[in-house]
CSV table of C-alpha atoms in Angstrom, one decimal:
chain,number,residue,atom,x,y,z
A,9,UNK,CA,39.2,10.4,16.2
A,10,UNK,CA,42.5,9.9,18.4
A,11,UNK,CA,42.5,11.2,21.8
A,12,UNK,CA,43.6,14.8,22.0
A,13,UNK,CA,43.2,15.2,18.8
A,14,UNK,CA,41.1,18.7,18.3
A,15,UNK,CA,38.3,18.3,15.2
A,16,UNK,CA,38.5,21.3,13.7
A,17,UNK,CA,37.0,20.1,9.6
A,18,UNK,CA,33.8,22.3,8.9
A,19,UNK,CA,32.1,19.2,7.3
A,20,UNK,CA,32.8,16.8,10.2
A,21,UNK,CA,31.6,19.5,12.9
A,22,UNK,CA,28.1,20.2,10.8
A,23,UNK,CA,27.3,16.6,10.8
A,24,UNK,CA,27.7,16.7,14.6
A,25,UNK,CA,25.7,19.7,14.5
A,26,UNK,CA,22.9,18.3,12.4
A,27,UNK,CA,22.7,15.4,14.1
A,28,UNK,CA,22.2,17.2,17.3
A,29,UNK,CA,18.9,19.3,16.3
A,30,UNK,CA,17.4,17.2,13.7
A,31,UNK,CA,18.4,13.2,14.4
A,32,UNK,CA,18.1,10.5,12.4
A,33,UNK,CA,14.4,10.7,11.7
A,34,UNK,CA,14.7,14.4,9.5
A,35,UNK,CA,15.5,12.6,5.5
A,36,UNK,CA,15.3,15.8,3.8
A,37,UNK,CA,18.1,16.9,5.9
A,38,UNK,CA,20.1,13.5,4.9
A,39,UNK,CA,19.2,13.9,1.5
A,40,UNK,CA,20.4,17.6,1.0
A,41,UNK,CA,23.4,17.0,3.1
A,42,UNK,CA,24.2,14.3,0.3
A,43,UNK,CA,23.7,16.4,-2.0
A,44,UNK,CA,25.1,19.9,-0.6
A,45,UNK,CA,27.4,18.8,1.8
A,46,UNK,CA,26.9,19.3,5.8
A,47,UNK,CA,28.3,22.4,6.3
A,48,UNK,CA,26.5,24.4,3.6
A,49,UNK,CA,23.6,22.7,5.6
A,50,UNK,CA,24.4,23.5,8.7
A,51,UNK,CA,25.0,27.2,7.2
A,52,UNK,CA,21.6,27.8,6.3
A,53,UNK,CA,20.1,26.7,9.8
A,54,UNK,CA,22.6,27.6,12.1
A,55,UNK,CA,21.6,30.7,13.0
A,56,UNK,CA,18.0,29.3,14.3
A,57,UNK,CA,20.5,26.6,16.9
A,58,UNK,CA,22.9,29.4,18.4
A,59,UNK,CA,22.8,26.8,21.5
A,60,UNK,CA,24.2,23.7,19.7
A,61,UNK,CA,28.0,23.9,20.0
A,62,UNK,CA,29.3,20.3,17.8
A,63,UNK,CA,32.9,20.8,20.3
A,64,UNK,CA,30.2,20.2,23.3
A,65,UNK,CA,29.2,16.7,21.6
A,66,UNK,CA,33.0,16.2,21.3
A,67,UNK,CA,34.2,16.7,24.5
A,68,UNK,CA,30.8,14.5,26.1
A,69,UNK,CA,31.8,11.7,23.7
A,70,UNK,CA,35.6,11.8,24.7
A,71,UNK,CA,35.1,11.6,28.3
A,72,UNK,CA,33.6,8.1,27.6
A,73,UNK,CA,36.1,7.1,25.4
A,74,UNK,CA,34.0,7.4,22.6
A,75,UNK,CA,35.4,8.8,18.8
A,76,UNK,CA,33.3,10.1,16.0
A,77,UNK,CA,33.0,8.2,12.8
A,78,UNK,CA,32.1,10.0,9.5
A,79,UNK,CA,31.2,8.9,6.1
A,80,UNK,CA,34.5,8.6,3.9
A,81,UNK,CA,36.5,7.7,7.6
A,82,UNK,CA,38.6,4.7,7.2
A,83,UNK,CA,36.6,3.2,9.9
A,84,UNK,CA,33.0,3.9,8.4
A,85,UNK,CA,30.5,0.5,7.7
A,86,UNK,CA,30.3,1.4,3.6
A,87,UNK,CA,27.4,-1.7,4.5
A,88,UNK,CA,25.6,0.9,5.8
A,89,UNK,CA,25.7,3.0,2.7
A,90,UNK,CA,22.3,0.7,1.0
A,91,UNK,CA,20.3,2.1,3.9
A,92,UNK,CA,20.7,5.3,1.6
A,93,UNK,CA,19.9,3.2,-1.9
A,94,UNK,CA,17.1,1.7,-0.4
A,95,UNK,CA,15.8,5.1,0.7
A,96,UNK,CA,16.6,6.9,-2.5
A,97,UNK,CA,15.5,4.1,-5.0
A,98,UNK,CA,11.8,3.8,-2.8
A,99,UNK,CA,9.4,6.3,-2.2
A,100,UNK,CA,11.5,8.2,0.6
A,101,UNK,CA,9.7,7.0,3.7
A,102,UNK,CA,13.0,4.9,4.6
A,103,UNK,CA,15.4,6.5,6.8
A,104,UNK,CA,18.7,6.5,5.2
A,105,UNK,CA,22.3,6.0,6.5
A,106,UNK,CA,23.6,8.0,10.3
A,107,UNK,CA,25.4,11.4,9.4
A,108,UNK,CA,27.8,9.9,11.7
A,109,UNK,CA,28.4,7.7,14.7
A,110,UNK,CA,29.7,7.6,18.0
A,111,UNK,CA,31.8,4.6,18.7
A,112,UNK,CA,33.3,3.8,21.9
A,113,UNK,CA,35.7,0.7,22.3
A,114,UNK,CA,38.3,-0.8,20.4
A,115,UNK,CA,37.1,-2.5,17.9
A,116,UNK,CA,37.5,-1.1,14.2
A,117,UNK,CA,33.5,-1.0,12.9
A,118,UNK,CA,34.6,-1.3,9.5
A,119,UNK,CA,36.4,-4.6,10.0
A,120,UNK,CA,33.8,-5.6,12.4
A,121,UNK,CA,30.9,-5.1,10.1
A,122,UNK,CA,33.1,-7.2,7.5
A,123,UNK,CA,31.6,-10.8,9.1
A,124,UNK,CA,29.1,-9.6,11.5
A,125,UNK,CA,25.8,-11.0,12.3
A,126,UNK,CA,23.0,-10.0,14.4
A,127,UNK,CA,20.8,-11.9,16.9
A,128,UNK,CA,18.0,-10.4,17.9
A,129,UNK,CA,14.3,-11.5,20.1
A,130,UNK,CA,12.1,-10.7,22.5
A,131,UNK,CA,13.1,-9.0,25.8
A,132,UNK,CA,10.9,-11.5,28.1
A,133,UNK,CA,13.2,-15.0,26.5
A,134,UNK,CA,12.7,-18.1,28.4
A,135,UNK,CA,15.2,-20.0,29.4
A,136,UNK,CA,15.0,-21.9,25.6
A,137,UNK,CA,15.7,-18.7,24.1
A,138,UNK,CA,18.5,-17.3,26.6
A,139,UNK,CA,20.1,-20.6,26.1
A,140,UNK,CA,20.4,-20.5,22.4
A,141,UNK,CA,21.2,-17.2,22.2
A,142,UNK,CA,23.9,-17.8,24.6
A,143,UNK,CA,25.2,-20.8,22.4
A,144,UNK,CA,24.6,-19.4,19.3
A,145,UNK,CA,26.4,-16.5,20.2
A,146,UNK,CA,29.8,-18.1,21.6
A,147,UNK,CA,30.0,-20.8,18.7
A,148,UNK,CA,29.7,-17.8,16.3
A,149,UNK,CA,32.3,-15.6,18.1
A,150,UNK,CA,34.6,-18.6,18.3
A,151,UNK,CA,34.5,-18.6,14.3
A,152,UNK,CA,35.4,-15.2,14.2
A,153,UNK,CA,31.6,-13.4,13.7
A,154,UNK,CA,31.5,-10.6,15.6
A,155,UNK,CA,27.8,-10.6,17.4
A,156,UNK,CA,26.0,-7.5,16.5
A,157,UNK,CA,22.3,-6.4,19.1
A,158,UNK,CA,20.8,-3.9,20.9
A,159,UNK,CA,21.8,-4.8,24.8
A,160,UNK,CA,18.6,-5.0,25.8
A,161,UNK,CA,17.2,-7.8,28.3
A,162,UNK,CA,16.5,-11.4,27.2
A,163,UNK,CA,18.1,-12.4,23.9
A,164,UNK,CA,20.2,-9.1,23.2
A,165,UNK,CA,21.9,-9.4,26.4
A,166,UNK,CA,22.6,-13.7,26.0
A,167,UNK,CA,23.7,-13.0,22.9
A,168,UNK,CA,26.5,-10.0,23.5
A,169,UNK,CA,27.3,-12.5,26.5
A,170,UNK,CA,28.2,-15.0,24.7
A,171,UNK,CA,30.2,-13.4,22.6
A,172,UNK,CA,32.2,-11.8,25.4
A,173,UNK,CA,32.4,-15.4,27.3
A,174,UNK,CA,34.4,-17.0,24.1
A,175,UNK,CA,36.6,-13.4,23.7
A,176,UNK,CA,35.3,-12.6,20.6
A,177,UNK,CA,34.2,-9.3,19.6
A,178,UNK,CA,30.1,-8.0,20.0
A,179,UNK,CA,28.6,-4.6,19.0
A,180,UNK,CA,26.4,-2.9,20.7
A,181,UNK,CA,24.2,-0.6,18.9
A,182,UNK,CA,22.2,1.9,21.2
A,183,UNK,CA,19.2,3.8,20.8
A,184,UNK,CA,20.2,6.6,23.1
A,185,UNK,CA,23.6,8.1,23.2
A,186,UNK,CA,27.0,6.6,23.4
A,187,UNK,CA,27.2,7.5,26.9
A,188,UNK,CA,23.9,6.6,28.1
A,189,UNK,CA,24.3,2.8,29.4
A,190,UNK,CA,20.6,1.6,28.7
A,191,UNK,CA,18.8,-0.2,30.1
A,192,UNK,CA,20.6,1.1,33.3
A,193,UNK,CA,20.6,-2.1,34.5
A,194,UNK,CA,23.0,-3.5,31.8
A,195,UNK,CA,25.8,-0.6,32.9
A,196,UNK,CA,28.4,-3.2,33.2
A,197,UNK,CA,27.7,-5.4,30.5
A,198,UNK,CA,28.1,-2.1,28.4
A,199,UNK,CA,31.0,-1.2,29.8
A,200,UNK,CA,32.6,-5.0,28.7
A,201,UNK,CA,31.0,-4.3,25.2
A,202,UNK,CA,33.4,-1.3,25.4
A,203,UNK,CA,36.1,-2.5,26.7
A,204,UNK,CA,36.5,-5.1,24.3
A,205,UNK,CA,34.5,-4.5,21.1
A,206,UNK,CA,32.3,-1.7,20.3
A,207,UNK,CA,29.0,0.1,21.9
A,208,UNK,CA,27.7,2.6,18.9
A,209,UNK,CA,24.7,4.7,18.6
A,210,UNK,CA,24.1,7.6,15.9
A,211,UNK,CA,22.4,10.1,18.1
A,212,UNK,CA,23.8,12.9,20.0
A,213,UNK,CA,26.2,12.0,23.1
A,214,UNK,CA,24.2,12.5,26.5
A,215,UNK,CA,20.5,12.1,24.6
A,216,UNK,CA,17.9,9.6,26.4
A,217,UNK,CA,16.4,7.0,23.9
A,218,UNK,CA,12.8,7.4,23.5
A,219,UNK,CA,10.2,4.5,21.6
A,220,UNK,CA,10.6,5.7,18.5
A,221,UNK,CA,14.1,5.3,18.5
A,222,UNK,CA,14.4,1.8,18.8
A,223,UNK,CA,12.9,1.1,15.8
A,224,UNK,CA,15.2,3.4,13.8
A,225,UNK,CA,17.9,2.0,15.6
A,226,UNK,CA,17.1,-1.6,14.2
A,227,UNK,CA,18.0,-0.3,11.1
A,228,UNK,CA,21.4,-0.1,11.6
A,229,UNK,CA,21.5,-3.5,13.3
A,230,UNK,CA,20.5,-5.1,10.0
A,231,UNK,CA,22.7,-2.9,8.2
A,232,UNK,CA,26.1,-3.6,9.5
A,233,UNK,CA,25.2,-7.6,9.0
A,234,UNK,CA,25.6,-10.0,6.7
A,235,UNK,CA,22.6,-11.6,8.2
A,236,UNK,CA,20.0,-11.1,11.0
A,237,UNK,CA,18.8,-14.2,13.3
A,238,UNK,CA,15.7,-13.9,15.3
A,239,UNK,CA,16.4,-16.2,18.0
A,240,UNK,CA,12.8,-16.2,20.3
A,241,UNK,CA,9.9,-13.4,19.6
A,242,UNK,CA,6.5,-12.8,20.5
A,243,UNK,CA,4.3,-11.8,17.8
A,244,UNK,CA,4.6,-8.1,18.8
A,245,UNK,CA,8.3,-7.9,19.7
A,246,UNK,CA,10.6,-4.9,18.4
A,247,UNK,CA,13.0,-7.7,17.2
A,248,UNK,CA,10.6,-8.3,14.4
A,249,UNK,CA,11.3,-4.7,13.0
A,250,UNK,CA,14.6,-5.3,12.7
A,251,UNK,CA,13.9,-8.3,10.6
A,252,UNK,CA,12.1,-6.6,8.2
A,253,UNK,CA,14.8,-3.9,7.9
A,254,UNK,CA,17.4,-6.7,6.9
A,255,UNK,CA,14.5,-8.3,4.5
A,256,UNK,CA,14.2,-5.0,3.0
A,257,UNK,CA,17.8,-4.6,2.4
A,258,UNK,CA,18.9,-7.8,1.0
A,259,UNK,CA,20.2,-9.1,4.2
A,260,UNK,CA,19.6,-13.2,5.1
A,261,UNK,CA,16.9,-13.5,7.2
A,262,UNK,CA,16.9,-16.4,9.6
A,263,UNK,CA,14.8,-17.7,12.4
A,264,UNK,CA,14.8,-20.3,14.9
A,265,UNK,CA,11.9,-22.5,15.8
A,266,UNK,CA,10.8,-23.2,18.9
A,267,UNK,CA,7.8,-25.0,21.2
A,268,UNK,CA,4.7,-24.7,19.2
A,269,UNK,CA,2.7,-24.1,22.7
A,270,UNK,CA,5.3,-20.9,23.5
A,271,UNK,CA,4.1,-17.5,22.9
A,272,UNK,CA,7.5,-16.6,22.9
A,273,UNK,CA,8.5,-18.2,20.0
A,274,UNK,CA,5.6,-17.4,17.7
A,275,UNK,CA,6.7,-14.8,15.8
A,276,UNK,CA,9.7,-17.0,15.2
A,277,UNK,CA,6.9,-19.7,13.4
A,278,UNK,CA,4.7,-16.6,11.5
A,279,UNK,CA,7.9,-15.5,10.1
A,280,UNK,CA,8.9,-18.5,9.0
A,281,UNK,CA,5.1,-19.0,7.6
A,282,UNK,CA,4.3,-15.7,6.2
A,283,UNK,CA,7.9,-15.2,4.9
A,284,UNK,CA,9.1,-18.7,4.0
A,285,UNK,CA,11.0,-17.0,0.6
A,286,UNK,CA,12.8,-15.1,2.1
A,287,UNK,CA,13.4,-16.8,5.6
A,288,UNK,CA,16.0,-19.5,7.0
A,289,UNK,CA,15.0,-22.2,9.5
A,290,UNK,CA,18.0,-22.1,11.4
A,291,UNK,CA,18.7,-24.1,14.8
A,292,UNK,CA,22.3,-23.8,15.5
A,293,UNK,CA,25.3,-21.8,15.1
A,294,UNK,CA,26.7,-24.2,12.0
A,295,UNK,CA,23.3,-23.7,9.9
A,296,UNK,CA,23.9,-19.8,10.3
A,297,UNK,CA,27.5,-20.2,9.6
A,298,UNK,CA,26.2,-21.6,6.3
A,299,UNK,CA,23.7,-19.3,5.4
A,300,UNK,CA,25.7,-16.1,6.0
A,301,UNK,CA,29.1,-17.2,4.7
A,302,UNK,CA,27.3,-18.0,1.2
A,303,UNK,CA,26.2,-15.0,1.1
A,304,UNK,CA,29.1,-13.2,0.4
A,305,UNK,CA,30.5,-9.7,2.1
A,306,UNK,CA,27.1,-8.4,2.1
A,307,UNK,CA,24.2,-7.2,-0.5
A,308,UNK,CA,25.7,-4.7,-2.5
A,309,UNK,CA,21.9,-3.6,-3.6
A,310,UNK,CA,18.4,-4.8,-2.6
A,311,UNK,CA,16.0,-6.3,-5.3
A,312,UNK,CA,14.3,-2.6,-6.6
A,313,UNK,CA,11.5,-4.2,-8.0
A,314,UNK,CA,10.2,-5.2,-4.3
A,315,UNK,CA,8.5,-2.9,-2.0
A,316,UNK,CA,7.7,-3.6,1.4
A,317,UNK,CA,4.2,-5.4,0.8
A,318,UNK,CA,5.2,-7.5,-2.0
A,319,UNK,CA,6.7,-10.0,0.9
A,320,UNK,CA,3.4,-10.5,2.4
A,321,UNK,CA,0.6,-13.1,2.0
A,322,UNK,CA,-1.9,-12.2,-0.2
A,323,UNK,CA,-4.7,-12.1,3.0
A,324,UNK,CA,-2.2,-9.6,4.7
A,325,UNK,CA,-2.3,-7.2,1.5
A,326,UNK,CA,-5.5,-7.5,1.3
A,327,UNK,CA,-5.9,-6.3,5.1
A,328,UNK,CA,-3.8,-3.5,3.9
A,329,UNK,CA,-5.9,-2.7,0.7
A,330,UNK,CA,-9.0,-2.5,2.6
A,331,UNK,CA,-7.6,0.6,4.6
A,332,UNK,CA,-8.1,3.8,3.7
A,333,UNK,CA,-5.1,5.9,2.2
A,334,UNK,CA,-4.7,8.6,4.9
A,335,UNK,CA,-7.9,8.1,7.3
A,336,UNK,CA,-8.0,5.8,10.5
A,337,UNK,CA,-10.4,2.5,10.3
A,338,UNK,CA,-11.7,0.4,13.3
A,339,UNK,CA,-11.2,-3.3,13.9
A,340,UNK,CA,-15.0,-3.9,13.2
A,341,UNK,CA,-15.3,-2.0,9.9
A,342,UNK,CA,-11.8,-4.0,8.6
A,343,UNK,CA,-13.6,-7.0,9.5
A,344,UNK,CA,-16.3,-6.5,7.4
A,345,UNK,CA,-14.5,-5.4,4.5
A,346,UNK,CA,-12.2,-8.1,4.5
A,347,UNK,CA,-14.2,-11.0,5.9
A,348,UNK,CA,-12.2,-12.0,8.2
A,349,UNK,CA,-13.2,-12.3,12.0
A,350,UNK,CA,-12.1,-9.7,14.1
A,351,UNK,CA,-9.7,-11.2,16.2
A,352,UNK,CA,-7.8,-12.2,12.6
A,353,UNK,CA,-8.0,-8.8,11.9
A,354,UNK,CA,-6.1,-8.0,15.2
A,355,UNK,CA,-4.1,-10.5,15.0
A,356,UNK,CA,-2.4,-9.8,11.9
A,357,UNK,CA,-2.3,-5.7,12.6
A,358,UNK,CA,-0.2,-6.4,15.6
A,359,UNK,CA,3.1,-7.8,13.1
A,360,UNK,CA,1.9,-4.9,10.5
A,361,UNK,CA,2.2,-2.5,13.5
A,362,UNK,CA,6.2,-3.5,14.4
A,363,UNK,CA,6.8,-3.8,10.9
A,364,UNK,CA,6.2,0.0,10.6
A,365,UNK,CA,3.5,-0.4,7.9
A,366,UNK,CA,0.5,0.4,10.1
A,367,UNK,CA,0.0,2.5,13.1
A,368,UNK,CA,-2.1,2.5,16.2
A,369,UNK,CA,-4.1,5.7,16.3
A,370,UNK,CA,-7.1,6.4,19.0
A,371,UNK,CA,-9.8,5.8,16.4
A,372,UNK,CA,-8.5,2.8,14.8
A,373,UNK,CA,-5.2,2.2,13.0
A,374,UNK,CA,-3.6,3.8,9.6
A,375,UNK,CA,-1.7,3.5,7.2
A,376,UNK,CA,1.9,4.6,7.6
A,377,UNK,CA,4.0,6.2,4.3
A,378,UNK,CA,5.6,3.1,4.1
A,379,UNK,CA,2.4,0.9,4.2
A,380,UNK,CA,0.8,2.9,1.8
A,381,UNK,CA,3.8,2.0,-1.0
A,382,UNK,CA,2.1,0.1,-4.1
A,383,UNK,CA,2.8,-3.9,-3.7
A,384,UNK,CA,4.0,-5.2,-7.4
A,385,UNK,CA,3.5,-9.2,-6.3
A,386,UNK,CA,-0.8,-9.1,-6.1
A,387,UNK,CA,-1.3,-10.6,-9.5
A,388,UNK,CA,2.0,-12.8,-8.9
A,389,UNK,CA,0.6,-14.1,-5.3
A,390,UNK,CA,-2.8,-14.6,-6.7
A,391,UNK,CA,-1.7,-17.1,-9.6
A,392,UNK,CA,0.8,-19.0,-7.3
């Protein structure tokens, strides 16, 4: 929205509303406000909010600079529209597209979601991993790919720097609000980002970002790309959730290897093990360039037929098939169900855990909504 311009449409003003009491992680809100409209919405509830006042978020987002970006908006990412396919043609448990955005900066997040791609890792990189990042990044930028990440330490922050170093244009996608630099650290880096390209974040201006957050955040990394590169990750790092959102939706999935003795890079190498279909080896900017530029504008639809276990080896479904549906398990008990050792068993929950298809309860783990989706590749897995 210009500067000084008042927003005074109903439908633009409930989606700023909605998006202040519910966020991101409420889909039966998404879905009726697809179906309903926001302000018919935002009709029926209001009454239970009398403190939420949509002009409030306004006024907090324009002292930053920032605008507000709404479905059907010239500006809007329609590449963020599958994130509502994939929710709508699965069993529900995926978290559709933002009601809006908040966008500070001048770059135009339609155009730069039109040859984006993400790089993504671990927060503790080594210098290996800041260095290719770094690389990667600039070559990329210099080509015209604006560099999409999250700003956090390690990779994020190489990456959105080397953008920035060869002038060319990085996003920024937050987990708190637009006008929330995090991690405080990374104020000024931020403040470039926004100067130059664009810092965006779907959740109400002023609101902290909490765990949670994060992970539906890296969503809407892999949406607005044409590809996402992990560039270094441990086996537990958040970067590997948003490679299984851009698996999920289509996206080209890409890693890069790195010292078989780092710890850093091994979820770079399971990836490329446990995923080899549907994962790139990648070691420089030219092999992405390659990748990502045959792949067209972007995945107008993910393969339906695939759910989110079908990807998996056959001894990681298994894992998942000896868990109860609803009920918590222990380590020991998953051992002896599956027969493998328990340390396996550990080892292979930790990826599960970031992937968002098992979750870390005090009596064992559990299946989450989205683990517990049926797998359609079993009997394909087993006769390969």
């Amino acid at each position: 929205m210009p500067a000084g311009v008042v927003e005074t449409d109903p439908e633009r003003l409930a989606r700023i509303a909605l998006t202040r009491v519910f966020g991101p992680e409420h889909q039966r809100v998404a879905v009726e406000v697809g179906r309903r409209g926001a302000a018919r919405v935002w009709a029926e509830v209001r009454s239970a909010h009398p403190g939420v006042d949509p002009l409030r978020d306004l006024d907090a987002a324009s002292r930053v600079g920032a605008r507000l970006v709404c479905p059907q908006d010239p500006e809007w990412p329609i590449e963020l529209d599958a994130l509502d396919r994939l929710r709508d043609e699965g069993d529900g448990s995926a978290i559709g597209a933002p009601l809006c955005l908040w966008v500070r900066g001048p770059g135009d997040l339609r155009e730069l979601a039109s040859r984006a791609v993400a790089l993504v890792g671990c927060r503790a990189a080594t210098s290996y991993g800041l260095h290719l990042a770094g690389e990667i990044a600039f070559t990329m930028a210099e080509q015209g790919w604006a560099i999409v990440s999250g700003a956090a330490f390690g990779i994020d922050a190489a990456a959105h720097r080397g953008a920035l170093a060869a002038a060319g244009p990085t996003v920024a996608v937050l987990a708190g609000g637009v006008d929330v630099p995090y991690p405080a650290a990374h104020v000024e880096l931020l403040a470039e980002i926004g100067r130059t390209g664009a810092v965006v974040s779907e959740v109400s201006p002023g609101t902290p970002p909490f765990r949670r957050r994060f992970l539906t955040r890296n969503r809407v990394i892999a949406a607005l790309c044409r590809g996402t590169v992990l560039v270094e990750a441990g086996l537990r790092s958040g970067a590997l959730n948003t490679v299984a959102h851009a698996r999920r939706l289509g996206r080209q999935v890409m890693a890069v290897p790195g010292p078989v003795t780092s710890a850093m890079s091994a979820g770079c190498h399971r990836l490329l093990r446990d995923f080899r279909e549907q994962t790139v080896l990648v070691t420089g900017a030219e092999d992405i360039s390659e990748e990502i530029a045959a792949v067209g504008r972007f995945a107008a639809r993910p393969p339906t037929a695939v759910g989110p276990r079908d990807e998996l080896s056959a001894m990681v479904r298994d894992l998942l098939d000896a868990m109860p549906s609803r009920a918590a398990v222990g380590v020991s008990v998953l051992s002896q169900r599956t027969g493998l050792r328990p340390e396996e068993v550990l080892a292979m929950l930790g990826p599960l855990t970031v992937e968002g298809l098992v979750e870390s309860v005090p009596n064992g783990y559990r299946l989450t909504p989205l683990g517990r989706a049926p797998s359609n590749a079993r009997s394909r897995s087993r006769r390969s």
